[in-house]
Coordinates of C-alpha atoms in Angstrom, one line a residue:
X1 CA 20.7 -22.6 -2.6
X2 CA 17.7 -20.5 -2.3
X3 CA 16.6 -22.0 1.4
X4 CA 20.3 -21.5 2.5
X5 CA 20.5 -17.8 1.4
X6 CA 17.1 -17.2 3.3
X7 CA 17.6 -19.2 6.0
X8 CA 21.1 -18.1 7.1
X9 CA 19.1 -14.6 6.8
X10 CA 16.5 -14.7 8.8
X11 CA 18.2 -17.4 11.3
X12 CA 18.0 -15.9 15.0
X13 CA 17.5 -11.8 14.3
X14 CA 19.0 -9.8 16.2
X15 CA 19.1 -5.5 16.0
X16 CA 22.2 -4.0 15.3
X17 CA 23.3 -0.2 14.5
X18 CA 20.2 1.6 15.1
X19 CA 21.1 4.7 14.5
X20 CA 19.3 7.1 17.8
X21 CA 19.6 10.7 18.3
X22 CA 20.5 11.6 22.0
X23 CA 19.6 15.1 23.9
X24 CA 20.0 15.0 27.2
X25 CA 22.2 17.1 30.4
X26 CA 25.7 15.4 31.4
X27 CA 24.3 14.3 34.6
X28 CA 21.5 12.5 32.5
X29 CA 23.8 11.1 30.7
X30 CA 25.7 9.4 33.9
X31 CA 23.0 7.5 34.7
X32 CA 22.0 5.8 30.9
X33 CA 22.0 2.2 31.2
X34 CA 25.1 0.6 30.7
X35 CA 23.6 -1.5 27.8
X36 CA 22.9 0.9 25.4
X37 CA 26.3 2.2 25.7
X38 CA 27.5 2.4 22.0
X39 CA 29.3 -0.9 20.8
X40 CA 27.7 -3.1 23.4
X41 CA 24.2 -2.9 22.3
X42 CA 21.6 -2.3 19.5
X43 CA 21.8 1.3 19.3
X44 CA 24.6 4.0 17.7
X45 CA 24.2 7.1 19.7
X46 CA 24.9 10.1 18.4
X47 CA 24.3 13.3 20.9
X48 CA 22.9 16.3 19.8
X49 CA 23.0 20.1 21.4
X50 CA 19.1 20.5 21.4
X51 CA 15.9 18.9 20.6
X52 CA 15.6 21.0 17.0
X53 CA 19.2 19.4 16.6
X54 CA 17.7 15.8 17.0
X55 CA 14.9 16.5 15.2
X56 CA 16.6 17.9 12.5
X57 CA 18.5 14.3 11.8
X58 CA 15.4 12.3 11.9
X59 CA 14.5 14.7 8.9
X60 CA 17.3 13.6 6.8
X61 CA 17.7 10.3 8.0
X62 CA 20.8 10.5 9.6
X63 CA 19.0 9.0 13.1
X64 CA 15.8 6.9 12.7
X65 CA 14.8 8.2 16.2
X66 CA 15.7 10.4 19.5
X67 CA 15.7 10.0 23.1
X68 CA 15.0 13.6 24.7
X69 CA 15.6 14.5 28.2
X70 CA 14.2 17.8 29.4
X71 CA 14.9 19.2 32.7
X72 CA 12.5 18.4 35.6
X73 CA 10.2 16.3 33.1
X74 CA 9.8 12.7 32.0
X75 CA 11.9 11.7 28.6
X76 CA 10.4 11.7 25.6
X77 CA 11.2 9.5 22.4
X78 CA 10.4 10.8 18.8
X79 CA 10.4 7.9 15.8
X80 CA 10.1 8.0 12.4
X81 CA 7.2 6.2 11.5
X82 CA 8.6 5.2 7.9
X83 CA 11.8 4.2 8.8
X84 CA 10.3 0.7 8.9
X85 CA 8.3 -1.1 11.8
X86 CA 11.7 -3.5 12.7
X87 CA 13.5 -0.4 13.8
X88 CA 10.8 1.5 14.7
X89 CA 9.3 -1.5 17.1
X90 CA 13.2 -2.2 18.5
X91 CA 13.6 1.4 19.9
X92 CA 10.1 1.9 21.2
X93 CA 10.2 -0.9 22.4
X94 CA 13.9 -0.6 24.3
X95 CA 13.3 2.6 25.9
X96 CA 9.6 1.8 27.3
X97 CA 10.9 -1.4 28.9
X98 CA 13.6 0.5 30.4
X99 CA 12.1 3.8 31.6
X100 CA 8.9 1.1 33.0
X101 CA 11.5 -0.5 35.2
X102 CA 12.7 3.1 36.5
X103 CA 9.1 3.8 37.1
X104 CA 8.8 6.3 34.4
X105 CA 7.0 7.6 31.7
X106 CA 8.1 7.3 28.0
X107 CA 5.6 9.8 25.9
X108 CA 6.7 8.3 22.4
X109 CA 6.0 11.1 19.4
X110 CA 5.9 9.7 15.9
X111 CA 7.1 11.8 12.8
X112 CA 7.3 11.2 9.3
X113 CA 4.6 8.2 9.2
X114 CA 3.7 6.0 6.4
X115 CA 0.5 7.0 4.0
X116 CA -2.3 5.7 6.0
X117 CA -3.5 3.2 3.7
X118 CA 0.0 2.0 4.0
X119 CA 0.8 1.7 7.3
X120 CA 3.5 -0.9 6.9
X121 CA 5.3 0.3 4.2
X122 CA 4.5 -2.8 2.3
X123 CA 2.9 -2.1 -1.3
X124 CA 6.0 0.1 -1.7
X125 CA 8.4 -2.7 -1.0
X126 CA 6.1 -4.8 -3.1
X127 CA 6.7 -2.2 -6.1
X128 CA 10.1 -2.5 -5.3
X129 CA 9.8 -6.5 -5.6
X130 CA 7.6 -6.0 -8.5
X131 CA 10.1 -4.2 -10.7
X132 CA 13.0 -5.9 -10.0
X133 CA 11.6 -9.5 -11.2
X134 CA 10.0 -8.5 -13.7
X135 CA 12.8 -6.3 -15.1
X136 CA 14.7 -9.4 -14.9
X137 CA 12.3 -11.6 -17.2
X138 CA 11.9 -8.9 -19.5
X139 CA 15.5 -7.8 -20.3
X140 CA 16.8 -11.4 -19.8
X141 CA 14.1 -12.5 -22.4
X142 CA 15.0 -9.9 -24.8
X143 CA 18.8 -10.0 -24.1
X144 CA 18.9 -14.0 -25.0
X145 CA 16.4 -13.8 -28.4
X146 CA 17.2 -11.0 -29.7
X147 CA 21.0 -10.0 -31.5
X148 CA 20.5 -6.7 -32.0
X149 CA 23.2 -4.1 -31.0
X150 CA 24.1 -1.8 -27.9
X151 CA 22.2 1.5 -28.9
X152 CA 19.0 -0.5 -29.2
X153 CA 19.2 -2.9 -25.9
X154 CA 19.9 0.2 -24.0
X155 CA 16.7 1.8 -25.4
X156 CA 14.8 -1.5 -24.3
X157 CA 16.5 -1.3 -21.1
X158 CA 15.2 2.7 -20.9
X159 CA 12.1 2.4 -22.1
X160 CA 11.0 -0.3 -19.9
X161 CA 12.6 1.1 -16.5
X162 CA 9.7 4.1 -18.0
X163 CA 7.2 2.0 -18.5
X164 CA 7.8 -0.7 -14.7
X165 CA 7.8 2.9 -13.0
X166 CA 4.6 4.5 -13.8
X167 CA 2.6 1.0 -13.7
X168 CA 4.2 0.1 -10.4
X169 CA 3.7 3.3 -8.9
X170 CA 0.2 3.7 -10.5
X171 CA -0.8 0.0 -8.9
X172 CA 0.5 1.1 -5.6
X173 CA -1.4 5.0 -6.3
X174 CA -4.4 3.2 -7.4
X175 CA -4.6 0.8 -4.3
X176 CA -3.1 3.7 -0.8
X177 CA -4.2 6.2 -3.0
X178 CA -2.5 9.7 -2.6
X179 CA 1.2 9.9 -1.5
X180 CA 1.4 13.4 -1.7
X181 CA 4.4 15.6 -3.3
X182 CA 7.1 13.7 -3.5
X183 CA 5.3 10.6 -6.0
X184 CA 6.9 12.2 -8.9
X185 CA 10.7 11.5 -7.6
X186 CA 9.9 8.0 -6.5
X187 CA 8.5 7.2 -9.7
X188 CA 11.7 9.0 -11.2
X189 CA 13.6 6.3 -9.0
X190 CA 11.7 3.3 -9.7
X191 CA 12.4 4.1 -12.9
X192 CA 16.4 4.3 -12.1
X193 CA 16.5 1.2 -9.9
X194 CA 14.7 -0.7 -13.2
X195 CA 16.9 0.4 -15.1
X196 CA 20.1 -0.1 -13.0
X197 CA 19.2 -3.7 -12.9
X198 CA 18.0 -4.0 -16.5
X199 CA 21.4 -2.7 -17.5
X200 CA 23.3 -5.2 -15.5
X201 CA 20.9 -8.0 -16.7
X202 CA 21.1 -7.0 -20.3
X203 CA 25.0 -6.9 -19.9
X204 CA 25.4 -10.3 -18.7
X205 CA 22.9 -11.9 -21.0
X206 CA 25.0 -10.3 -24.4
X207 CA 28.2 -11.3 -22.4
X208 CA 27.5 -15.0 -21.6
X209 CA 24.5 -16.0 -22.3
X210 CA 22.0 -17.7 -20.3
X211 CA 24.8 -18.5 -17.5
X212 CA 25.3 -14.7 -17.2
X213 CA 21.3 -14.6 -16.9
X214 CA 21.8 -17.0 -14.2
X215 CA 25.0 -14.9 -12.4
X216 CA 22.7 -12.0 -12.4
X217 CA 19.4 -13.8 -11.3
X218 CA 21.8 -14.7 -7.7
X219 CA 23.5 -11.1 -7.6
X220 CA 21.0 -8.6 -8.5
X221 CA 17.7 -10.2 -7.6
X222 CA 18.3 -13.2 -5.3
X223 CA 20.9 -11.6 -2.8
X224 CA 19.6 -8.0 -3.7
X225 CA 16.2 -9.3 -1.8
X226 CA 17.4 -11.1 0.9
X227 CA 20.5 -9.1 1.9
X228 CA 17.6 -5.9 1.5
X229 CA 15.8 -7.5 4.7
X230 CA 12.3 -6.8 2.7
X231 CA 9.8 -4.5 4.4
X232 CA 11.9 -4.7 7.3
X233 CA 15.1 -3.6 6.9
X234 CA 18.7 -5.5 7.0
X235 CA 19.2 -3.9 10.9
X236 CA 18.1 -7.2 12.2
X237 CA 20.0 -9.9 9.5
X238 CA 23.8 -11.3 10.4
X239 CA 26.7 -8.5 9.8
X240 CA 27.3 -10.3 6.1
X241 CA 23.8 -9.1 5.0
X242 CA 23.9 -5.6 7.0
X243 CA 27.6 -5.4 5.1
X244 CA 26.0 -6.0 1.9
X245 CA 22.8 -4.1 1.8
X246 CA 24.0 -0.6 1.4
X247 CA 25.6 -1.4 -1.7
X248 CA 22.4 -3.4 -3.4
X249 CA 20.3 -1.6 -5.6
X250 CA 16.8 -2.7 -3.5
X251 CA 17.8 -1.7 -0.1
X252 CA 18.4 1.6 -1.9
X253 CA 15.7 2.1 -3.9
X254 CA 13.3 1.3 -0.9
X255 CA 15.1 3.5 1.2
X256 CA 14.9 6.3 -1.5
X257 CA 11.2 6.0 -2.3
X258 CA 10.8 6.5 1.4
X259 CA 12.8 9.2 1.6
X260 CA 10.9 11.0 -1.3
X261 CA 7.5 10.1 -0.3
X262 CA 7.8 10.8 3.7
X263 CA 11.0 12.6 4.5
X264 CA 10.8 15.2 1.5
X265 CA 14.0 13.3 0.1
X266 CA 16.0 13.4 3.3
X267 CA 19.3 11.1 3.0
X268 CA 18.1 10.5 -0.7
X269 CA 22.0 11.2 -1.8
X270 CA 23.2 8.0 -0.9
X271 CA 20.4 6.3 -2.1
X272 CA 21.2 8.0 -5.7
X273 CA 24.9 7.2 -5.7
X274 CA 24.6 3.7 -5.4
X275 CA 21.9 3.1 -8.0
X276 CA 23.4 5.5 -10.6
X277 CA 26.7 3.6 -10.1
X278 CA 24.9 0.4 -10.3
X279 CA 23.6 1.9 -13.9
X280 CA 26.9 3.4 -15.3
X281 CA 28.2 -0.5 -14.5
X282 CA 25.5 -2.2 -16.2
X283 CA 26.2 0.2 -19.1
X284 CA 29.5 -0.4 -19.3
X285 CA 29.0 -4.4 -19.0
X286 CA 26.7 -4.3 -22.1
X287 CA 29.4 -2.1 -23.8
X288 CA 31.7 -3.8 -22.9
X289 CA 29.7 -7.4 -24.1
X290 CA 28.8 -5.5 -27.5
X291 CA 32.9 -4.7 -28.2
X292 CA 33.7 -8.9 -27.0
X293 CA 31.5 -10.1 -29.0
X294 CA 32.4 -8.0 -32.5
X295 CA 36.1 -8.9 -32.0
X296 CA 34.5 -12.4 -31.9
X297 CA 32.1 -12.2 -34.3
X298 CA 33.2 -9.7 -37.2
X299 CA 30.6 -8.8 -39.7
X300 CA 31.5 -9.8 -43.3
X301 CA 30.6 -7.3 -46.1
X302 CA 29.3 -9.1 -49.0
X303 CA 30.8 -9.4 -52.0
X304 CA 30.2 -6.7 -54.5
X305 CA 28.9 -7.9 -57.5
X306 CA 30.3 -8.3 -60.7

């Protein structure tokens, strides 16, 4: 099963729906190659008004990049560095091939870059991987040998989301050193994302044992990864994956951390939304679990003596 998932996956990648900021005149616009005309290729366009416009939506991360055309000058092309090398890569990449064959210049300006002993964005995603399996052995342990109620697996489930944040982010500190202002709110969100899965882990494990251990090994961890693309992204995996990711904890927590650390939490809203409702539902499971299983299993009150 686990060869299938990742081999469907990563079968024959392709880039799809990278999102590109576009400034340029209507007479500019005439002449863009055919290509790149939105549906038919790679790229979503969206057109802005002016340059500040563009670079305004790299900023909150509502274009990964954009193509400017200034009057009476070559084009220039602005990426964010930390929107991931896949994406960042595909659109350099693009436009210099296509500009080269007009026999012009592309000046490519990078913004927002990863930490410099990061370059790659990798020890972030490897945090991210990190937490996420080792949230699962931990609450999948305690949710299978231990019967205690909901109040105290939900404080296990808190208290090590705490705990997987501030060593994961302190490893990944201790290793690229300094990630500047915003390390406080991806710490904060490590800590969320832990917990979001925790929960959902915890819930199935009081629900159904180690089958429900199993169920959420698949969903939350095993699918979570792959459909998440990894360092990478999910812009080049087959439309089920890109269809899935947005609404997987990992894809979201990665993309959060980034937006904290480099973007000044830019397009961190989404991000939010989908692990808070992927905690309210692993609460609600382990409530849920907690109320089957006393209808199941009432407690007896002894016998008073006589």
């Amino acid at each position: 099963m686990i060869p299938r998932l990742i081999g469907t996956a990563i079968k024959n990648p392709q880039p799809h729906d990278i999102k590109v900021g576009l400034v340029a005149p209507p007479t500019a616009l005439q002449h863009f190659p055919p290509a790149f005309a939105n549906g038919s290729g790679p790229f979503r366009f969206t057109i802005y008004a002016s340059e500040d416009a563009a670079r305004a939506a790299i900023d909150n991360r509502s274009v990964d990049g954009a193509l400017i055309f200034g009057p009476g000058s070559d084009p220039r092309l602005i990426v964010a560095g930390a929107a991931g090398d896949a994406v960042v890569g595909v659109i350099t990449g693009a436009f210099t091939n296509v500009f080269k064959a007009q026999d012009q210049t592309l000046t490519v300006e990078t913004v927002h870059p990863f930490a410099s002993a990061d370059p790659h964005g990798l020890i972030l995603f490897f945090v991210v991987l990190a937490v996420v399996v080792s949230t699962l052995v931990a609450m999948a342990g305690f949710g299978l040998r231990s019967q205690s109620g909901f109040g105290l697996r939900l404080i296990m489930v808190v208290v090590y989301a705490v705990l997987a944040a501030l060593v994961g982010m302190g490893m990944a500190r201790w290793i690229a050193g300094d990630y500047g202002s915003g390390f406080r709110v991806a710490t904060a969100l490590v800590a969320l994302g832990s917990a979001a899965i925790g929960a959902v882990v915890a819930g199935s494990a009081r629900l159904l044992g180690a089958p429900g251990v199993v169920l959420a090994a698949i969903i939350v961890v095993l699918l979570d990864l792959v459909s998440s693309g990894g360092p990478l992204g999910s812009n080049l995996l087959p439309d089920f994956y890109r269809w899935l990711a947005p609404g997987m904890p990992v894809a979201q927590l990665y993309s959060a951390m980034r937006s904290a650390l480099y973007f000044d939490n830019g397009g961190i809203a989404m991000p939010v939304a989908v692990l808070g409702a992927w905690l309210a539902g692993g609460v609600l499971l382990m409530a849920l679990a907690e109320l089957i299983r006393s209808r199941s299993h009432p407690r007896v009150a002894p016998a008073p003596a006589r």
